[in-house]
Structure formats: structure tokens, C-alpha cells
Short mmCIF file of C-alpha atoms in Angstrom, two decimals:
data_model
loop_
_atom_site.label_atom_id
_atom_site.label_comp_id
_atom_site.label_asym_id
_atom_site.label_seq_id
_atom_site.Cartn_x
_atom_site.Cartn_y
_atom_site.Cartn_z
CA UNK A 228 0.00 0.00 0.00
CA UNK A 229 3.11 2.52 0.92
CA UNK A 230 4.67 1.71 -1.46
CA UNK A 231 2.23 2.08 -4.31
CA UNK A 232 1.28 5.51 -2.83
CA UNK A 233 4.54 6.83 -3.03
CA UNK A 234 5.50 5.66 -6.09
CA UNK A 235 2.07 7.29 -7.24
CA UNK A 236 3.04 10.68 -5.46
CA UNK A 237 6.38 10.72 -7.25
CA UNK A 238 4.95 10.06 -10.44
CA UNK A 239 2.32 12.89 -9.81
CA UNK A 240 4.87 15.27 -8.84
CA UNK A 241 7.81 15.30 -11.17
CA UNK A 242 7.77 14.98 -15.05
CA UNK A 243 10.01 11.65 -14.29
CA UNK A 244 7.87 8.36 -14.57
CA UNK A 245 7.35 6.09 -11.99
CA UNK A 246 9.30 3.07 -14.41
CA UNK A 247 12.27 5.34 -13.33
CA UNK A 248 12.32 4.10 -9.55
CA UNK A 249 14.23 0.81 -9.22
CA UNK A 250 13.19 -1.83 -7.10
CA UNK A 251 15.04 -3.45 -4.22
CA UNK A 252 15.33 -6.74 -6.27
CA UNK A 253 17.10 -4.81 -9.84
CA UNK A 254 19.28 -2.97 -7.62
CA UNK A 255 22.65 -3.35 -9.40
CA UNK A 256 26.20 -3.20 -6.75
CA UNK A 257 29.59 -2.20 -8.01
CA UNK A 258 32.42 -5.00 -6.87
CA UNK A 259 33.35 -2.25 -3.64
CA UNK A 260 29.35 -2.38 -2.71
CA UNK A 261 28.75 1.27 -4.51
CA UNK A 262 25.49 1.73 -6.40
CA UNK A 263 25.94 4.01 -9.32
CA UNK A 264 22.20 5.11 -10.12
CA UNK A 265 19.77 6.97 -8.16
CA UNK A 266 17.15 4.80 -7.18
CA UNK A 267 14.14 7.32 -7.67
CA UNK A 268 15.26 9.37 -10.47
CA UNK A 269 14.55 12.54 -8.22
CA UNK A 270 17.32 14.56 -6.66
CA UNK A 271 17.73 13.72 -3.14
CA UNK A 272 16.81 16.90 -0.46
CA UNK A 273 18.88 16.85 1.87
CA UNK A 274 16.72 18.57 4.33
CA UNK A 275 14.22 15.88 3.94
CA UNK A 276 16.91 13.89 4.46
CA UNK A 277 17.87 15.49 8.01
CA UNK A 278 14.90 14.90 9.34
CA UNK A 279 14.38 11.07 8.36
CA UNK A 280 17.86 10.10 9.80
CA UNK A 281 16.60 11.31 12.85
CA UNK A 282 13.38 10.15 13.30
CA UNK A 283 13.25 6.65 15.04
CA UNK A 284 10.43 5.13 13.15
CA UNK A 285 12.59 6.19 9.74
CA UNK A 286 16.17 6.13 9.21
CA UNK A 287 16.95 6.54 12.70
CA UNK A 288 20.73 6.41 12.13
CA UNK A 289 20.86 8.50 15.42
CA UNK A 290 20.45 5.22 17.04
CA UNK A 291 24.22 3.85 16.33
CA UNK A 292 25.94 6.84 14.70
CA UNK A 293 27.37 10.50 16.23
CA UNK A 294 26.54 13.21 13.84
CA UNK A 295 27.85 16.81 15.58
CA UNK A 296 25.46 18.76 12.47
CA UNK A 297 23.01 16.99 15.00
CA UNK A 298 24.08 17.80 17.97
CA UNK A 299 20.14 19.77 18.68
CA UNK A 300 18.93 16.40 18.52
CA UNK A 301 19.63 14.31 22.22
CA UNK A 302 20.68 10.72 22.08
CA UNK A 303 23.82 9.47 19.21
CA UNK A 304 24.37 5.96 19.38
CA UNK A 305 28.05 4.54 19.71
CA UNK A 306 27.60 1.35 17.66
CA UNK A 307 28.38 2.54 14.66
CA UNK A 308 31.32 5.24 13.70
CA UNK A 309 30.68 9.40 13.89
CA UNK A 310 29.27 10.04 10.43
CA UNK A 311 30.96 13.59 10.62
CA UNK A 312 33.17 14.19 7.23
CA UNK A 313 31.89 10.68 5.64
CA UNK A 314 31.32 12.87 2.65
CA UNK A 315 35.55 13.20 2.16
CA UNK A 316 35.72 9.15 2.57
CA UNK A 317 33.04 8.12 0.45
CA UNK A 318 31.72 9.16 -2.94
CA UNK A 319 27.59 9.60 -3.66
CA UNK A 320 27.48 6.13 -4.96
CA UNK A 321 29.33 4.42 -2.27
CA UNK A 322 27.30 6.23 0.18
CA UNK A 323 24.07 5.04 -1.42
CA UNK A 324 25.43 1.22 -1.66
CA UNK A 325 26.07 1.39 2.28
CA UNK A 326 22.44 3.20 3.42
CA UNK A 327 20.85 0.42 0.29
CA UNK A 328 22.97 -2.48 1.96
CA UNK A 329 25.83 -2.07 4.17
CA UNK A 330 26.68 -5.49 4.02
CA UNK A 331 27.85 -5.15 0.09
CA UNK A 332 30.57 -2.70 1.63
CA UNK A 333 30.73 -4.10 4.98
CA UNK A 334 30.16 -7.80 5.39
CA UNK A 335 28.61 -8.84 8.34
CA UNK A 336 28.31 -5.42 9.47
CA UNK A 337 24.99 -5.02 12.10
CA UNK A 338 24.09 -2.17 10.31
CA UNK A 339 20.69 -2.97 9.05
CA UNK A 340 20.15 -2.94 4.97
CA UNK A 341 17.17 -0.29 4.30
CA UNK A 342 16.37 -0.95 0.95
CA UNK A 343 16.26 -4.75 0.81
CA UNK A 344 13.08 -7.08 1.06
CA UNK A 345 14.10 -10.45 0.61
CA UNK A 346 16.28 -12.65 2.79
CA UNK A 347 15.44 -12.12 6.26
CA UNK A 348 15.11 -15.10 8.94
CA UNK A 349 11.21 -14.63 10.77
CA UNK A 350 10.64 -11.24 9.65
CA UNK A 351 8.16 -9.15 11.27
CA UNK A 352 4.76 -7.16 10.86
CA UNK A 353 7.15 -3.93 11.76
CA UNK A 354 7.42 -4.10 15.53
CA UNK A 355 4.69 -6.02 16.33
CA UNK A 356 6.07 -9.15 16.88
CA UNK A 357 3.57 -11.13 14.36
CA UNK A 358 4.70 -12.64 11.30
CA UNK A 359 5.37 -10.24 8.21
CA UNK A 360 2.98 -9.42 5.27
CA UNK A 361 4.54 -10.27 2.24
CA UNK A 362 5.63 -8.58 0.04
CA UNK A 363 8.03 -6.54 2.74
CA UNK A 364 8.30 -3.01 1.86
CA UNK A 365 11.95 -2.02 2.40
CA UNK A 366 12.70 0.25 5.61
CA UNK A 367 13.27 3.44 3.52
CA UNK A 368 11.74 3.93 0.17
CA UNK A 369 13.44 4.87 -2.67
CA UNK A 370 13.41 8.82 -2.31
CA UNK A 371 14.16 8.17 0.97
CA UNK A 372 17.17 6.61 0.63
CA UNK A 373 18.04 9.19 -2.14
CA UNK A 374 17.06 12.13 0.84
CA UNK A 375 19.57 10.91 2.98
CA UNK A 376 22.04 10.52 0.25
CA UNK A 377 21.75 13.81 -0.54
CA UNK A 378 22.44 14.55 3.54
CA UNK A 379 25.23 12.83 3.99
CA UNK A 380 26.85 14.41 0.81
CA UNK A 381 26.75 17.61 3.19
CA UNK A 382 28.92 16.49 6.25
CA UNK A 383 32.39 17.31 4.81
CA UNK A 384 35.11 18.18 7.26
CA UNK B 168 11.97 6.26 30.89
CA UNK B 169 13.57 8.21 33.87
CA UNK B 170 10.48 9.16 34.84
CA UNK B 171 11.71 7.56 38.55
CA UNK B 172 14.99 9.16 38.83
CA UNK B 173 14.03 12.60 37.58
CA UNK B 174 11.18 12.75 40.65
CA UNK B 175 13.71 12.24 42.85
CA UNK B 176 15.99 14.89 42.02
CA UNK B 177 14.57 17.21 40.09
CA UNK B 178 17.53 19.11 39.42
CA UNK B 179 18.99 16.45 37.26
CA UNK B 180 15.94 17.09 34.16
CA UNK B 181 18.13 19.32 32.58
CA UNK B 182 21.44 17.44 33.04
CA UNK B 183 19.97 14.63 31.75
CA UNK B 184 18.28 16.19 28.23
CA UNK B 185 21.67 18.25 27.97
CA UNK B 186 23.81 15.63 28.43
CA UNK B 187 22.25 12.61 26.87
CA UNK B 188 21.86 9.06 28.54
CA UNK B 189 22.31 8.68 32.28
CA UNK B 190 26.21 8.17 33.11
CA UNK B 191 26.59 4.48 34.84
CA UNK B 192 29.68 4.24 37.37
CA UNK B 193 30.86 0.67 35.52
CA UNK B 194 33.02 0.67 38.47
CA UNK B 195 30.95 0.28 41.34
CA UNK B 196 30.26 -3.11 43.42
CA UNK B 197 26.45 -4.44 44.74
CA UNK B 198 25.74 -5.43 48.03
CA UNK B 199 22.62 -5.40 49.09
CA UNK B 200 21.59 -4.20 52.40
CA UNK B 201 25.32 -3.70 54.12
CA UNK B 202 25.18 -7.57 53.92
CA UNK B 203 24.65 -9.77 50.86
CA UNK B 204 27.32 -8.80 48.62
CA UNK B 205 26.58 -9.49 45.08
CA UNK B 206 29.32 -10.68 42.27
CA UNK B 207 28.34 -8.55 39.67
CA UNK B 208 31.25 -9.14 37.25
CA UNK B 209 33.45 -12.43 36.89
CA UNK B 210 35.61 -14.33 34.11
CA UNK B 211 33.42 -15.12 31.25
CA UNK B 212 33.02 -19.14 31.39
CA UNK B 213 34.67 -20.91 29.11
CA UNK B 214 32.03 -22.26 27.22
CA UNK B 215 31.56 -18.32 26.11
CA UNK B 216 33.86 -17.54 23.17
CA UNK B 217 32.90 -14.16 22.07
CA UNK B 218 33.40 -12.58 26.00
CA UNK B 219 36.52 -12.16 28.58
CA UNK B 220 34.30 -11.04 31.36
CA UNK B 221 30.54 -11.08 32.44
CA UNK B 222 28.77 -8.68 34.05
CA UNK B 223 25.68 -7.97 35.77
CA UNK B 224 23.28 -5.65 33.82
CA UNK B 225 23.35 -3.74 37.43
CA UNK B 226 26.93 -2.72 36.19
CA UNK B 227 25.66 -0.49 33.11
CA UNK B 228 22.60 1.11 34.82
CA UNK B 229 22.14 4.57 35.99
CA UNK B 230 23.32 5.61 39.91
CA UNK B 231 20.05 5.97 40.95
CA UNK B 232 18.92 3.03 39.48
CA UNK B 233 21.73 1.02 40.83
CA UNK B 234 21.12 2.84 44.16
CA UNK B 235 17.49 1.25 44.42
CA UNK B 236 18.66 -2.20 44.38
CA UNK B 237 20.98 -1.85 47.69
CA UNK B 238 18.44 -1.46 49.86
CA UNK B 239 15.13 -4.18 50.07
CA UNK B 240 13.30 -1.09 51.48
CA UNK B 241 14.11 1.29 47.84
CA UNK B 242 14.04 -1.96 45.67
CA UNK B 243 9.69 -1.86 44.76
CA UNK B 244 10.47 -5.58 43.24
CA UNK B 245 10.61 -7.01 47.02
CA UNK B 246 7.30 -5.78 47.30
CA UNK B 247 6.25 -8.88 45.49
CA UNK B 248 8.07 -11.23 46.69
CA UNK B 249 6.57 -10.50 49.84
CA UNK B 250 3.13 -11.01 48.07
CA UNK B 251 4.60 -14.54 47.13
CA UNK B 252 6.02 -14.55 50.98
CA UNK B 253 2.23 -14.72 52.03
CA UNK B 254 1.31 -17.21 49.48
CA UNK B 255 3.55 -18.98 50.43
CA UNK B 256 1.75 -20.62 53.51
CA UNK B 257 -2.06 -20.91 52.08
CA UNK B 258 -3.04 -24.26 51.11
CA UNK B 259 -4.44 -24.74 47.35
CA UNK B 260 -5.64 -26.96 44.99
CA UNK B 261 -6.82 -30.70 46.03
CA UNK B 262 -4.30 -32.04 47.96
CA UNK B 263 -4.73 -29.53 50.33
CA UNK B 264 -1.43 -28.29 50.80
CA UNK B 265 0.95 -25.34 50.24
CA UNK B 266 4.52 -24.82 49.45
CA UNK B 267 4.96 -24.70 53.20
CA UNK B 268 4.08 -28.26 53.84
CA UNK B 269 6.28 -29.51 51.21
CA UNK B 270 9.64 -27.33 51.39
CA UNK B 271 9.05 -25.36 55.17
CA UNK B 272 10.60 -21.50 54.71
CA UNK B 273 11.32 -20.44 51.58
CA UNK B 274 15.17 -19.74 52.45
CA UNK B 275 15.69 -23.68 52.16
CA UNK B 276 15.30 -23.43 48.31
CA UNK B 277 17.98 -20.86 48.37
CA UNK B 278 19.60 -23.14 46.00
CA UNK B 279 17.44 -23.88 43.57
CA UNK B 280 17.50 -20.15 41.54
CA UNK B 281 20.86 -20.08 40.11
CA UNK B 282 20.61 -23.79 39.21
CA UNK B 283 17.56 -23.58 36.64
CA UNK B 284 16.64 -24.15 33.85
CA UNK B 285 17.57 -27.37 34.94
CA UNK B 286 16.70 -31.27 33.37
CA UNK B 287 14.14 -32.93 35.48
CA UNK B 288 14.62 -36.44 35.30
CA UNK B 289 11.10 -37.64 36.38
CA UNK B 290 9.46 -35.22 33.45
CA UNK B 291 11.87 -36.01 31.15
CA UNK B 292 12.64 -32.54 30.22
CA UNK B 293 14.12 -29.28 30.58
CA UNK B 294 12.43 -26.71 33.50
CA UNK B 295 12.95 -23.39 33.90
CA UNK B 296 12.07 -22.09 37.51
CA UNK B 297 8.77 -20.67 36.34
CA UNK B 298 8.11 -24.57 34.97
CA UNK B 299 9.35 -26.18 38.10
CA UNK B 300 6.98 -24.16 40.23
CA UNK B 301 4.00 -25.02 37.84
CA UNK B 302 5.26 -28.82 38.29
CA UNK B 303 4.70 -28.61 41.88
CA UNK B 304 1.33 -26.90 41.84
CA UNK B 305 -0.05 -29.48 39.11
CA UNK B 306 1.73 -32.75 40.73
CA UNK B 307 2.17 -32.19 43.66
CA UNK B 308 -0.59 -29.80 45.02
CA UNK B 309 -3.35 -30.19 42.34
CA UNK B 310 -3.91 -26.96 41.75
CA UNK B 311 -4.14 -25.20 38.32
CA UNK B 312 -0.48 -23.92 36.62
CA UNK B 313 -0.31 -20.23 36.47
CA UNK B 314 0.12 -18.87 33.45
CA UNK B 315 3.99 -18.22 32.32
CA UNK B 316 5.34 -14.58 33.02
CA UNK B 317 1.62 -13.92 35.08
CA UNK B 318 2.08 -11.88 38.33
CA UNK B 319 1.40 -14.88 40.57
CA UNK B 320 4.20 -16.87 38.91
CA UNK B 321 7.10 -14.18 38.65
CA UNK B 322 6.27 -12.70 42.22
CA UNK B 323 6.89 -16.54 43.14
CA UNK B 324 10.16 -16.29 41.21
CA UNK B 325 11.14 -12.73 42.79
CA UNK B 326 10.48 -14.56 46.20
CA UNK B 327 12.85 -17.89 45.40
CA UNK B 328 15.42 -15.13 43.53
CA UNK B 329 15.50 -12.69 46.96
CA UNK B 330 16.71 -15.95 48.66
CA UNK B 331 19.33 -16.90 46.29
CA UNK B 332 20.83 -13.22 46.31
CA UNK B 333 24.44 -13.54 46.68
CA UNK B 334 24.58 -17.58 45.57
CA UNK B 335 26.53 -18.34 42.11
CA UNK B 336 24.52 -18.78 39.12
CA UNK B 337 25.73 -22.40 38.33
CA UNK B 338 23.59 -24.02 35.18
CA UNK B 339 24.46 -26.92 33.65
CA UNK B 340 25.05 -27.36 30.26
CA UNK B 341 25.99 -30.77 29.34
CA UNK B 342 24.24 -34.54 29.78
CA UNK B 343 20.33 -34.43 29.39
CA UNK B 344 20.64 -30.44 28.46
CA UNK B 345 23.07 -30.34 25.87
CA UNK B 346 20.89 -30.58 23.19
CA UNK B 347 18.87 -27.64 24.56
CA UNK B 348 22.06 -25.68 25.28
CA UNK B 349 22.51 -25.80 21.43
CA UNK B 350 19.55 -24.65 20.27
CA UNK B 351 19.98 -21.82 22.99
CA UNK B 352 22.87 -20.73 21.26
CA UNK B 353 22.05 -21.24 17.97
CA UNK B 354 18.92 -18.79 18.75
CA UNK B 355 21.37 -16.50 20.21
CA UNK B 356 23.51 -16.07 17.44
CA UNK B 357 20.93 -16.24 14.73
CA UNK B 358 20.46 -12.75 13.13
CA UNK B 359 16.06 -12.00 13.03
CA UNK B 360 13.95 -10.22 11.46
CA UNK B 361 13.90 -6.89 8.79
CA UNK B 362 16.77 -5.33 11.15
CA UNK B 363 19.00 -8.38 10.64
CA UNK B 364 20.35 -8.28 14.06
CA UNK B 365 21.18 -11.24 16.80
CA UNK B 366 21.53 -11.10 19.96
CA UNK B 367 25.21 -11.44 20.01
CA UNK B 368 25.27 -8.26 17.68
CA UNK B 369 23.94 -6.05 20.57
CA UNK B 370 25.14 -7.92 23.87
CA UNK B 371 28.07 -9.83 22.87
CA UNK B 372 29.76 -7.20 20.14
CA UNK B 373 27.83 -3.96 21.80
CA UNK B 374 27.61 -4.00 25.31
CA UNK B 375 28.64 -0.29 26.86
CA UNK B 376 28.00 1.18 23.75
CA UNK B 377 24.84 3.32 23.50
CA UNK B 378 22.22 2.74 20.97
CA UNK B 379 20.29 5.77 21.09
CA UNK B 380 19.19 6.61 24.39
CA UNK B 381 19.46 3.06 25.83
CA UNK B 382 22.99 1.90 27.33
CA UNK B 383 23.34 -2.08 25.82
CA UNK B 384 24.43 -4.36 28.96
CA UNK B 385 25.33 -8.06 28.44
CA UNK B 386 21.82 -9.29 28.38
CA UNK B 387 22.13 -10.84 31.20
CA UNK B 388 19.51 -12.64 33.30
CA UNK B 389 21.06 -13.25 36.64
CA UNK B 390 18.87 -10.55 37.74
CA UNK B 391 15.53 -11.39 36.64
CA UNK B 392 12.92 -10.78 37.49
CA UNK B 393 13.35 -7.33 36.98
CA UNK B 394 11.38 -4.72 38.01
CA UNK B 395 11.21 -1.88 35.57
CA UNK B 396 11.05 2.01 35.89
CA UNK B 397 9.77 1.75 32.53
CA UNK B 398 6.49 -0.10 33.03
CA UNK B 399 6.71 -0.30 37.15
CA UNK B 400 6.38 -4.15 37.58
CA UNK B 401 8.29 -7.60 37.45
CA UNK B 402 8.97 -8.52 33.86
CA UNK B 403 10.33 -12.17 32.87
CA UNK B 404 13.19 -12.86 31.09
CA UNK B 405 11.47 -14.72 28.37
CA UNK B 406 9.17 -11.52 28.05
CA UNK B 407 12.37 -9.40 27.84
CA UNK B 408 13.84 -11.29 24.89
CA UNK B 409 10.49 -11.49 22.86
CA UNK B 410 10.71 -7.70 23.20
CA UNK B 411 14.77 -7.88 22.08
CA UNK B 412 13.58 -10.20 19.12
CA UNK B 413 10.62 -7.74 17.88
CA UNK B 414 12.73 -5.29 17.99
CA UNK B 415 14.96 -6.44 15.53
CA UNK B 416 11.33 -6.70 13.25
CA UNK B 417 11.18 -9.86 13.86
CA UNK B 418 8.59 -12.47 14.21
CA UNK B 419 9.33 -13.70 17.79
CA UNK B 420 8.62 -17.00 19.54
CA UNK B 421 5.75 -17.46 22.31
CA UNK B 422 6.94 -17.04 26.01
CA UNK B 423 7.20 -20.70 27.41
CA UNK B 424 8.09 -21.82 24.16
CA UNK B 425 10.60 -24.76 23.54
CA UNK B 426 13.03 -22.40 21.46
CA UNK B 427 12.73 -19.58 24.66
CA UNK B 428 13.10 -22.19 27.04
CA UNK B 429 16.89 -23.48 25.72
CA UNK B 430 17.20 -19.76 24.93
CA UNK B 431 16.62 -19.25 28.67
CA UNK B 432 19.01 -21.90 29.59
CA UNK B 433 21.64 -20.69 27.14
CA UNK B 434 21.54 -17.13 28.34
CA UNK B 435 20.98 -18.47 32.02
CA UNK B 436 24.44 -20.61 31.52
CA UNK B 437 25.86 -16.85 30.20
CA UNK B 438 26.15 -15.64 33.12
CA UNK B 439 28.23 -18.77 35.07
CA UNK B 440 30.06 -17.31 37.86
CA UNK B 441 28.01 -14.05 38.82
CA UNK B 442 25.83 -14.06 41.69
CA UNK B 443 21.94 -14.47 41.66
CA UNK B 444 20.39 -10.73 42.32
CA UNK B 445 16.93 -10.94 41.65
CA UNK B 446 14.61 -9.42 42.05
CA UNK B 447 16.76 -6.47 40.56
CA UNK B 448 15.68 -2.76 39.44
CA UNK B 449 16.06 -1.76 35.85
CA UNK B 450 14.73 1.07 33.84
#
């Protein structure tokens, strides 16, 4: 149902089709994990993109990474490293392979893949504890993702 | 979530929101009442690759927090173990008889909480504490089981915990169990649900760290049951990790399931060589 709303609402607002918006399953990795193609076909805004890696029902990176650009915000988690200047380390399409799936850059990393829907051992009805609906809608759709792209391209040193 | 702490000094509101997650003194030591003191970190037994040392979820909790457990009269968990205390003595179910009759003060089972989940020969299976006391109010007292994780059954446990305070936790692994102890720890370090996390991947690779506002401990259960600021009563530890599991998005198991009792006995065996401190105080 999201998913076919947004996809309708991206359609609706931008002269790009729909088609344009690649799925989690087409998603194409370069051999370092890198994905090379925007997944929506829409620049990402990066102050859209703020506010989902904050919010815990969204990206909520905030839970394992520091970010001092969010320092207004209480609570950065410690499991994963500070985000500050990951735009001098890592290029747009890296960036986008590691919020798509981390584990195509990092393997076996804990940090959770957010546009993925397929491989998952019991997955869930969100956090309800029930068994998932299929088809699973990925955490972050593909604007989303794209959103905090376009973030994380700002947090340069 | 500090709710608790932030009535009782209500200075420390802004501290807390300007300085993000309560500090925890890592470094303190437990005992309870100027008396029973409490082992609340150890060498990791060796059955535990992936840690050195084990410690107490008392160890990463908030001053305050920690401050309630050192006294029965601050801890609100021994509150229901004395509920249990005065069930204790009344006779149900058809054989007319209580716990009284068959084991006299509760202090003589002081050995039984660090012990379980234990194999019990006669059943032919694997009981946690919570099982055990059902077994003795079906068999032995014919009265009807209380349901798993109910109030009735974990102020029962808080009561037969409170007694054990200060005793090793000490579960077997091997013989009868050992098949149980492997799907316990094949559960632990499976990685559930949409979040593709395991248990190890927070309590095992994490512990310390913060994840958000919440400060990951071991994921122990030494101290169980726990009484939470959070919700203000005893919680299980079976209830505790279908709450872990969901978190991860995950389709959990039932409490008093087969896969959360060797998961109980897995964790359980964990936390070899620190003391039992439940009924403890969490938030």
C-alpha cells in the first residue's frame, strides 16, 4: 500500500515516470558495494533527508551513529562510527550502496540494509512481533534513501 | 523512561536532556543491604567464546537506578516477593497443601535459583524455575499452573530469587541439556527479522555502547525478574527477549516456548560465575 502511494506521489509530482524508480530486487552493486544510479530518479533533499535520519520510526541512524550537524537532537548511538566528514571518505554512490545495503561494503556489518526485502530469517509485521505481510516493503523507500544521500553528501570536514 | 529518577531529584531534568543518557559508574560493586554482597562481574566461562568477562546488567545502569537495588526497602520488586512470601503458607488446589508443607521457609530453596533451567529427570525434560513451580502446583498440590510470566508466577520467582541473592549462578550445560544448550545458542547467534540483528550483535559485540538513548548491557539474566522504571512491575526474562527479538522486526517466539526455554538456559548458563540478584531494578 506505501509503497504504491509513493510511487504514485512521485509520479504525480515530477515529469520523471514512476518506471524510473528501481526496485530493491534490480538494484545493481559495483564490486566495492557502490550503487551508481539513483534509485528514484529525483534529486535527493537533503533537508528531507535530516529529518528522516533522525526520526526513530525512519532512518533513525541516530540510534548507532554520532553526527555533531546533529548535535540539537539528544541521544547518538556509539555502535556505529561518527558520520561527521563521511562525505571526504566516500563518494555519492558508495554512500548510497552502504544506506541500500551495508553489508555489500561491509560484510557482516549489524548495520541494518534499508532498501532490501528479501532474505530475512522470521521477519516481522514492523514491531509487532507477528509474522510479516509479504511482500516486505523495504525500511526506507526509494526517495528516501536518495534524501539521505543527498544529507550525507553535506557532512564534509 | 527516567520518569523515577528525575522525581527524585529534580535538578537532574536538565542534566539529563543536555547531556544525553544517564552516566553508569561501571566501576561500582552491589551489596545489598550492608550484607549480601553481590558478584556482579566475573571471568566469562569458558564455554563463552565471544566474551573475557561477564557482568551484571546492574553494572551499566544509571546511579540511581543502581542505588534502588541496595536497599530491600528502595528496591519496589521485594514488594512482590513478599506477596509470594504470604502465598507462600495458604493451602491450594486438592491435595490440600501449600509450598509450606512440602519445602518449610522459603530460604531452604535458596539453592534452587541459580541452578535452573535445569533437566528434570522424572518429566523427562528441561524446566525453567517458572516450569518447576508449575510442576509442583499441578503434581504435587493439584492446583491449576499459572500462566507463564503472570504476576502470581514471577512474584513466586522474585520470592525464590530474593533468597538466592548472593549464591553463584551455576547451570548446567551438558548430559540431558546439551541438546537444549545448542539450540539456545544457535537462537542466540541467529540474526532475526527486517533489522538483521542477533543477539550477540547487541550484547556480545555492543555491550557499553549506546544505541540511542538506551545503554546495551550483556543481556544478562542473573537478575531477573526485573522490576522496571519503565512499566513499574516484574517482567520475565522470556518476556524481555520477545521484546529484544521484535525489535529487531522480527517475528518472535511465544513465552514458554521450547526455542525460549533453551534460549533461557543458554543465556541463564551466560552468566556462570556471577551471583543471583533478583529481584533487581532496571529502567
Amino acid at each position: 500500500m506505501k509503497r504504491i502511494l509513493t510511487a504514485g506521489a512521485v509520479s504525480f509530482l515530477s515529469t520523471v515516470a514512476a518506471t524510473a524508480e528501481v526496485l530493491p530486487e534490480d538494484i545493481v552493486f559495483g564490486e566495492y558495494g557502490e550503487v551508481e544510479v539513483s534509485l528514484s530518479g529525483v534529486a535527493g533533499d537533503p533537508v528531507s533527508g535530516e529529518a528522516l535520519m533522525v526520526a526513530r520510526g525512519k532512518g533513525n541512524c541516530l540510534a548507532c551513529h554520532q553526527v555533531t550537524a546533529l548535535e540539537q537532537h539528544p541521544f547518538h548511538g556509539e555502535v556505529g562510527p561518527s558520520l561527521d566528514g563521511v562525505a571526504d571518505r566516500w563518494s555519492e554512490a558508495e554512500l548510497r550502496g552502504i544506506v541500500v545495503n551495508a553489508k555489500m561494503t561491509y560484510e557482516g556489518t549489524v548495520m541494518p540494509a534499508f532498501y532490501k526485502v528479501s532474505g530475512f530469517y522470521r521477519p516481522g509485521d514492523a514491531y509487532t512481533g507477528k509474522a510479516a505481510v509479504m511482500p516486505l516493503s523495504p525500511l526506507l523507500t526509494a526517495q528516501e534513501i536518495e534524501d539521505i544521500v543527498a544529507y550525507l553528501l553535506t557532512l564534509s570536514d | 523512561m527516567y520518569m523515577k529518577t528525575l522525581i527524585k531529584s529534580g535538578v537532574a531534568v536538565i542534566a539529563l536532556l543536555a547531556a544525553g543518557p544517564v552516566a553508569a559508574d561501571e566501576d561500582a560493586d552491589l551489596i545489598i543491604n550492608d550484607e549480601i554482597e553481590i558478584t556482579v562481574r566475573a571471568e566469562a566461562p569458558a564455554h563463552v567464546d565471544g566474551l573475557r568477562t561477564i557482568y551484571s546488567g546492574w553494572v551499566f545502569r544509571a546511579d540511581e537506578t543502581q542505588a534502588l537495588q541496595m536497599d530491600d526497602f528502595e528496591n519496589p520488586a521485594m514488594l512482590f516477593a513478599d506477596e509470594a512470601r504470604e502465598k507462600w503458607t495458604r493451602v491450594e488446589g486438592s491435595a490440600e497443601k501449600s509450598c509450606a508443607d512440602c519445602h518449610g521457609e522459603p530460604e531452604s530453596l535458596a539453592d534452587a535459583r541459580g541452578t535452573y533451567p535445569k533437566w528434570n529427570d522424572q518429566a523427562q525434560e528441561v524446566r525453567t524455575l517458572a516450569m518447576q513451580v508449575n510442576g509442583c502446583r499441578t503434581e504435587q498440590m493439584g492446583a491449576e499452573a499459572w500462566k507463564y510470566d503472570s504476576a502470581e508466577l514471577l512474584n513466586m520467582e522474585a520470592l525464590l530469587s530474593s533468597v538466592a541473592r548472593g549464591n553463584p549462578v551455576n547451570v548446567a550445560i551438558d548430559g540431558p541439556v546439551a541438546a537444549t544448550f545448542e539450540l539456545g545458542k544457535e537462537i542466540y547467534y541467529s540474526r532475526f527479522g527486517q533489522l538483521d540483528l542477533s543477539c550477540a550483535n547487541c550484547h556480545e559485540e555492543n555491550y557499553g555502547n549506546n544505541i540511542r538513548a538506551d545503554h546495551l548491557s550483556q543481556g544478562q539474566i542473573n537478575g531477573f525478574p526485573t522490576y522496571r522504571l519503565k512499566n513499574a512491575r516484574l517482567n520475565g526474562a522470556q518476556t524481555r527477549f520477545r521484546g529484544c527479538i521484535r525489535d529487531t522486526r522480527a517475528e518472535t517466539y511465544a513465552v514458554g516456548s521450547e526455542e525460549f526455554i533453551a534460549l533461557e538456559l543458554y543465556v541463564a548458563s551466560r552468566g556462570n560465575g556471577l551471583s543471583v540478584e533478583g529481584p533487581s531494578v532496571r529502567n
